[in-house]
Amino acid sequence: MSYQEHLRLHGTMPNRAGAAGGPRSWLLGEITQAGLRGRGGGGFALAAKLDAVRRARRPAVVVVNGCEGEPMSFKDRVLLQSLPHLVIDGALCCALVLEAGDVVIAIEASSLEAHRSVERALEERANGPSWPAPLPRLATVPPGYVAGHEASIVSFLNGRQARPFAAPPRVSERGVDRRPTLVANAETLAYVALIARYGAGWYHQVGFGNDPGTALVTVTGAVRHPGVYEIEYGQLLSS
C-alpha cells in the first residue's frame, strides 16, 4: 500500500498537542489502557517495555523487529510487504513517547519483498507530512533461527554477529550504541498505530477477557487455505 493510499484509509496521525500532559503522555496512556502485548517472544506488555526504556533517562533508540527466525511464521514479513506505513507509524509513535533520536527497521536479508516495500515506503515518507520523530533507517540482518531475538538484532546493529548475548544489562538499559533501546516486532507496532488513531476503547471492542484485540497468525501445513489471518483473541479453532 502506497503512502497516499495509507493516508486515504487511515488519515494522518492525530495531533494531540492539546491533550493533558501532552502527546507523549496521551500516547503512553492509550497504549497502557489498551493492554497491548507484544506479538512476538514472551508477549510482554508494551507499556512496561516503554517504561523500562524511559527510566534509563538517556537518548533512546527504537528498533522494529522485522526478522522472523521461525521458518513456519511469516506474518511480520507479509505485514511489512503489504502495510509498511502502518508499521512505520507505530514505530514513530513509540519514538515520540521515548523522545528517541534513532529509529531502525531491521529485516532479514532473505525477506526481499519486505525489504523493497519498506525502502519504497521510506522514500515516500521523505516528502510526506512531517512527524516529531526521526525518519527510520533500514538495516539488513543476516538470516538465521535466532536472528529475531531482540539481543541478536542489537548485537548486529552494534557491529557484531547476529547472536543473542547474556543479560544483564537488558537492551532497555544498554542496547544499540549503548543507549536504552526498545525492540518491538512489526505486528505490535502496527497495533500501536491503530491505537494512536482510534484509541484504547476501540482496541477493546474485540478479544477475550484479559486478552483484548486481534492477532495475526500463520496457517501452514495440510490445510485448504494456508496463509496469514487476523483472528480475534479467544477465537476457537473450530470457528
Short mmCIF file of C-alpha atoms in Angstrom, two decimals:
data_model
loop_
_atom_site.label_atom_id
_atom_site.label_comp_id
_atom_site.label_asym_id
_atom_site.label_seq_id
_atom_site.Cartn_x
_atom_site.Cartn_y
_atom_site.Cartn_z
CA MET A 1 0.00 0.00 0.00
CA SER A 2 1.39 3.38 -1.02
CA TYR A 3 1.62 6.31 1.38
CA GLN A 4 -1.25 8.14 -0.30
CA GLU A 5 -3.45 5.03 -0.09
CA HIS A 6 -2.45 4.63 3.54
CA LEU A 7 -3.44 8.22 4.33
CA ARG A 8 -6.75 7.88 2.49
CA LEU A 9 -7.59 4.77 4.50
CA HIS A 10 -6.38 5.82 7.95
CA GLY A 11 -5.85 9.57 7.73
CA THR A 12 -2.86 11.44 9.11
CA MET A 13 -1.67 10.76 12.63
CA PRO A 14 -3.79 12.81 15.06
CA ASN A 15 -2.27 15.88 16.66
CA ARG A 16 -2.66 15.51 20.43
CA ALA A 17 -0.79 18.69 21.33
CA GLY A 18 -3.74 19.82 23.46
CA ALA A 19 -4.05 16.57 25.41
CA ALA A 20 -3.47 16.66 29.16
CA GLY A 21 0.24 16.10 29.73
CA GLY A 22 0.97 16.49 26.02
CA PRO A 23 1.02 13.97 23.17
CA ARG A 24 3.70 11.74 24.72
CA SER A 25 1.71 11.24 27.90
CA TRP A 26 -1.50 10.72 25.94
CA LEU A 27 0.03 8.06 23.69
CA LEU A 28 1.56 6.15 26.59
CA GLY A 29 -1.77 6.32 28.41
CA GLU A 30 -3.67 4.86 25.46
CA ILE A 31 -1.14 2.05 25.00
CA THR A 32 -1.34 1.28 28.72
CA GLN A 33 -5.16 1.30 28.78
CA ALA A 34 -5.28 -0.88 25.68
CA GLY A 35 -3.20 -3.52 27.43
CA LEU A 36 -1.30 -4.15 24.20
CA ARG A 37 1.09 -7.06 24.50
CA GLY A 38 3.98 -7.83 22.20
CA ARG A 39 3.07 -10.03 19.26
CA GLY A 40 6.36 -11.90 19.39
CA GLY A 41 8.52 -13.54 22.02
CA GLY A 42 7.11 -13.57 25.54
CA GLY A 43 4.11 -11.33 24.92
CA PHE A 44 5.22 -8.67 27.40
CA ALA A 45 3.09 -5.57 27.90
CA LEU A 46 4.37 -2.88 25.55
CA ALA A 47 3.69 -0.15 28.11
CA ALA A 48 6.04 -1.89 30.55
CA LYS A 49 8.77 -2.06 27.91
CA LEU A 50 8.31 1.63 27.14
CA ASP A 51 8.52 2.48 30.85
CA ALA A 52 11.74 0.48 31.20
CA VAL A 53 13.38 2.48 28.40
CA ARG A 54 12.08 5.78 29.78
CA ARG A 55 13.53 5.02 33.21
CA ALA A 56 17.02 4.90 31.71
CA ARG A 57 16.72 8.68 31.17
CA ARG A 58 19.10 8.74 28.21
CA PRO A 59 18.58 9.28 24.47
CA ALA A 60 16.75 6.17 23.27
CA VAL A 61 16.60 4.03 20.14
CA VAL A 62 13.52 2.31 18.68
CA VAL A 63 14.07 -0.88 16.68
CA VAL A 64 11.39 -2.50 14.53
CA ASN A 65 11.95 -6.26 14.66
CA GLY A 66 11.04 -7.47 11.18
CA CYS A 67 13.07 -10.68 11.50
CA GLU A 68 11.20 -13.96 11.78
CA GLY A 69 13.64 -16.74 12.54
CA GLU A 70 10.83 -19.25 12.96
CA PRO A 71 10.57 -20.84 9.47
CA MET A 72 6.83 -21.54 9.72
CA SER A 73 5.86 -17.95 10.55
CA PHE A 74 5.73 -15.12 8.03
CA LYS A 75 3.11 -12.74 9.44
CA ASP A 76 5.56 -9.87 10.02
CA ARG A 77 7.01 -10.33 6.55
CA VAL A 78 3.56 -10.10 4.98
CA LEU A 79 2.74 -7.05 7.10
CA LEU A 80 5.91 -5.23 6.02
CA GLN A 81 5.24 -6.13 2.39
CA SER A 82 1.59 -5.05 2.41
CA LEU A 83 1.23 -2.34 5.08
CA PRO A 84 4.68 -0.87 5.72
CA HIS A 85 3.33 2.58 6.59
CA LEU A 86 1.22 1.22 9.44
CA VAL A 87 4.35 -0.31 10.99
CA ILE A 88 6.33 2.89 10.43
CA ASP A 89 3.57 4.95 12.09
CA GLY A 90 3.72 2.70 15.15
CA ALA A 91 7.49 2.99 15.36
CA LEU A 92 7.28 6.78 15.15
CA CYS A 93 4.64 6.81 17.90
CA CYS A 94 6.99 4.89 20.20
CA ALA A 95 9.84 7.19 19.21
CA LEU A 96 7.68 10.16 20.19
CA VAL A 97 6.87 8.63 23.60
CA LEU A 98 10.56 7.93 24.26
CA GLU A 99 11.91 11.09 22.60
CA ALA A 100 14.13 8.70 20.67
CA GLY A 101 16.83 10.05 18.41
CA ASP A 102 17.10 6.98 16.18
CA VAL A 103 14.60 4.55 14.65
CA VAL A 104 15.78 1.38 12.88
CA ILE A 105 13.77 -1.15 10.87
CA ALA A 106 15.59 -4.49 10.94
CA ILE A 107 14.68 -7.02 8.23
CA GLU A 108 16.31 -10.32 7.35
CA ALA A 109 18.28 -10.35 4.11
CA SER A 110 16.14 -13.24 2.81
CA SER A 111 12.93 -11.15 3.03
CA LEU A 112 13.49 -9.40 -0.29
CA GLU A 113 9.92 -8.23 -0.93
CA ALA A 114 9.58 -6.83 2.59
CA HIS A 115 12.91 -5.04 2.18
CA ARG A 116 11.86 -3.46 -1.12
CA SER A 117 8.46 -2.48 0.26
CA VAL A 118 9.96 -0.70 3.27
CA GLU A 119 12.55 1.02 1.08
CA ARG A 120 9.78 2.42 -1.12
CA ALA A 121 7.78 3.46 1.93
CA LEU A 122 10.71 5.38 3.40
CA GLU A 123 11.31 7.14 0.08
CA GLU A 124 7.64 8.20 0.04
CA ARG A 125 7.94 9.44 3.62
CA ALA A 126 10.86 11.69 2.82
CA ASN A 127 8.50 14.16 1.12
CA GLY A 128 5.35 13.45 3.14
CA PRO A 129 3.79 15.07 6.22
CA SER A 130 6.29 15.69 8.99
CA TRP A 131 6.16 13.89 12.35
CA PRO A 132 8.05 14.89 15.52
CA ALA A 133 10.31 11.83 15.39
CA PRO A 134 13.24 10.86 13.14
CA LEU A 135 12.60 9.07 9.84
CA PRO A 136 13.58 5.40 10.26
CA ARG A 137 16.62 3.84 8.64
CA LEU A 138 16.68 0.32 7.24
CA ALA A 139 19.09 -2.40 8.43
CA THR A 140 19.54 -5.76 6.70
CA VAL A 141 20.13 -8.60 9.17
CA PRO A 142 21.68 -11.98 8.18
CA PRO A 143 19.06 -14.76 8.20
CA GLY A 144 19.07 -17.31 11.00
CA TYR A 145 16.84 -19.02 13.53
CA VAL A 146 17.93 -16.71 16.37
CA ALA A 147 18.02 -13.59 14.18
CA GLY A 148 14.64 -12.47 15.52
CA HIS A 149 15.79 -12.39 19.14
CA GLU A 150 15.99 -8.77 20.31
CA ALA A 151 19.51 -9.26 21.65
CA SER A 152 20.63 -10.73 18.30
CA ILE A 153 19.38 -7.67 16.44
CA VAL A 154 21.01 -5.28 18.90
CA SER A 155 24.27 -7.24 18.67
CA PHE A 156 24.23 -6.97 14.87
CA LEU A 157 23.40 -3.25 14.92
CA ASN A 158 26.39 -2.80 17.22
CA GLY A 159 28.70 -4.34 14.62
CA ARG A 160 28.84 -7.88 15.98
CA GLN A 161 27.31 -11.19 14.91
CA ALA A 162 23.52 -11.53 14.99
CA ARG A 163 23.53 -13.72 18.10
CA PRO A 164 21.92 -13.12 21.48
CA PHE A 165 24.06 -12.07 24.42
CA ALA A 166 23.61 -12.71 28.11
CA ALA A 167 21.66 -10.19 30.19
CA PRO A 168 22.09 -8.05 32.25
CA PRO A 169 22.29 -5.44 31.01
CA ARG A 170 18.96 -5.61 29.23
CA VAL A 171 18.60 -3.85 25.90
CA SER A 172 16.19 -1.42 27.59
CA GLU A 173 19.17 -0.27 29.66
CA ARG A 174 22.01 -0.59 27.16
CA GLY A 175 21.25 -1.60 23.60
CA VAL A 176 22.12 -0.02 20.26
CA ASP A 177 25.19 2.21 20.64
CA ARG A 178 24.95 1.53 24.39
CA ARG A 179 21.71 3.53 24.51
CA PRO A 180 18.41 2.36 26.04
CA THR A 181 16.58 0.54 23.26
CA LEU A 182 13.00 -0.53 22.61
CA VAL A 183 12.73 -3.57 20.34
CA ALA A 184 9.19 -4.35 19.17
CA ASN A 185 8.07 -6.57 16.34
CA ALA A 186 6.29 -5.28 13.26
CA GLU A 187 2.83 -6.53 14.23
CA THR A 188 2.99 -4.92 17.67
CA LEU A 189 3.85 -1.56 16.14
CA ALA A 190 1.06 -1.80 13.58
CA TYR A 191 -1.38 -2.06 16.50
CA VAL A 192 0.28 0.96 18.15
CA ALA A 193 -0.50 2.99 15.02
CA LEU A 194 -4.15 1.93 15.14
CA ILE A 195 -4.50 2.60 18.88
CA ALA A 196 -2.97 6.06 18.36
CA ARG A 197 -5.68 6.81 15.80
CA TYR A 198 -8.73 5.11 17.27
CA GLY A 199 -7.97 4.80 20.99
CA ALA A 200 -7.83 2.08 23.63
CA GLY A 201 -11.63 1.75 23.67
CA TRP A 202 -11.64 0.76 20.02
CA TYR A 203 -8.98 -1.88 20.71
CA HIS A 204 -11.12 -3.42 23.47
CA GLN A 205 -14.15 -3.89 21.23
CA VAL A 206 -12.95 -7.40 20.35
CA GLY A 207 -10.99 -10.05 22.20
CA PHE A 208 -11.49 -12.27 25.19
CA GLY A 209 -11.18 -11.43 28.90
CA ASN A 210 -7.73 -10.09 29.73
CA ASP A 211 -6.61 -10.51 26.12
CA PRO A 212 -8.33 -7.82 24.07
CA GLY A 213 -7.75 -7.16 20.40
CA THR A 214 -6.78 -9.32 17.48
CA ALA A 215 -3.63 -11.06 16.33
CA LEU A 216 -2.07 -12.24 13.09
CA VAL A 217 -1.44 -15.96 12.76
CA THR A 218 0.30 -18.03 10.10
CA VAL A 219 -1.59 -21.13 8.97
CA THR A 220 0.54 -23.73 7.17
CA GLY A 221 0.66 -27.45 6.60
CA ALA A 222 -2.05 -29.79 5.32
CA VAL A 223 -4.83 -27.20 5.24
CA ARG A 224 -7.11 -25.97 2.47
CA HIS A 225 -6.33 -22.29 2.86
CA PRO A 226 -2.80 -21.60 4.11
CA GLY A 227 -1.77 -18.01 4.71
CA VAL A 228 -1.76 -15.19 7.25
CA TYR A 229 -5.04 -14.44 9.02
CA GLU A 230 -6.21 -11.87 11.54
CA ILE A 231 -8.12 -13.55 14.37
CA GLU A 232 -9.84 -12.31 17.49
CA TYR A 233 -8.17 -13.33 20.75
CA GLY A 234 -10.12 -16.20 22.28
CA GLN A 235 -11.43 -17.39 18.92
CA LEU A 236 -11.82 -21.17 18.72
CA LEU A 237 -10.03 -23.19 16.05
CA SER A 238 -13.39 -24.71 15.13
CA SER A 239 -14.70 -21.30 14.09
#
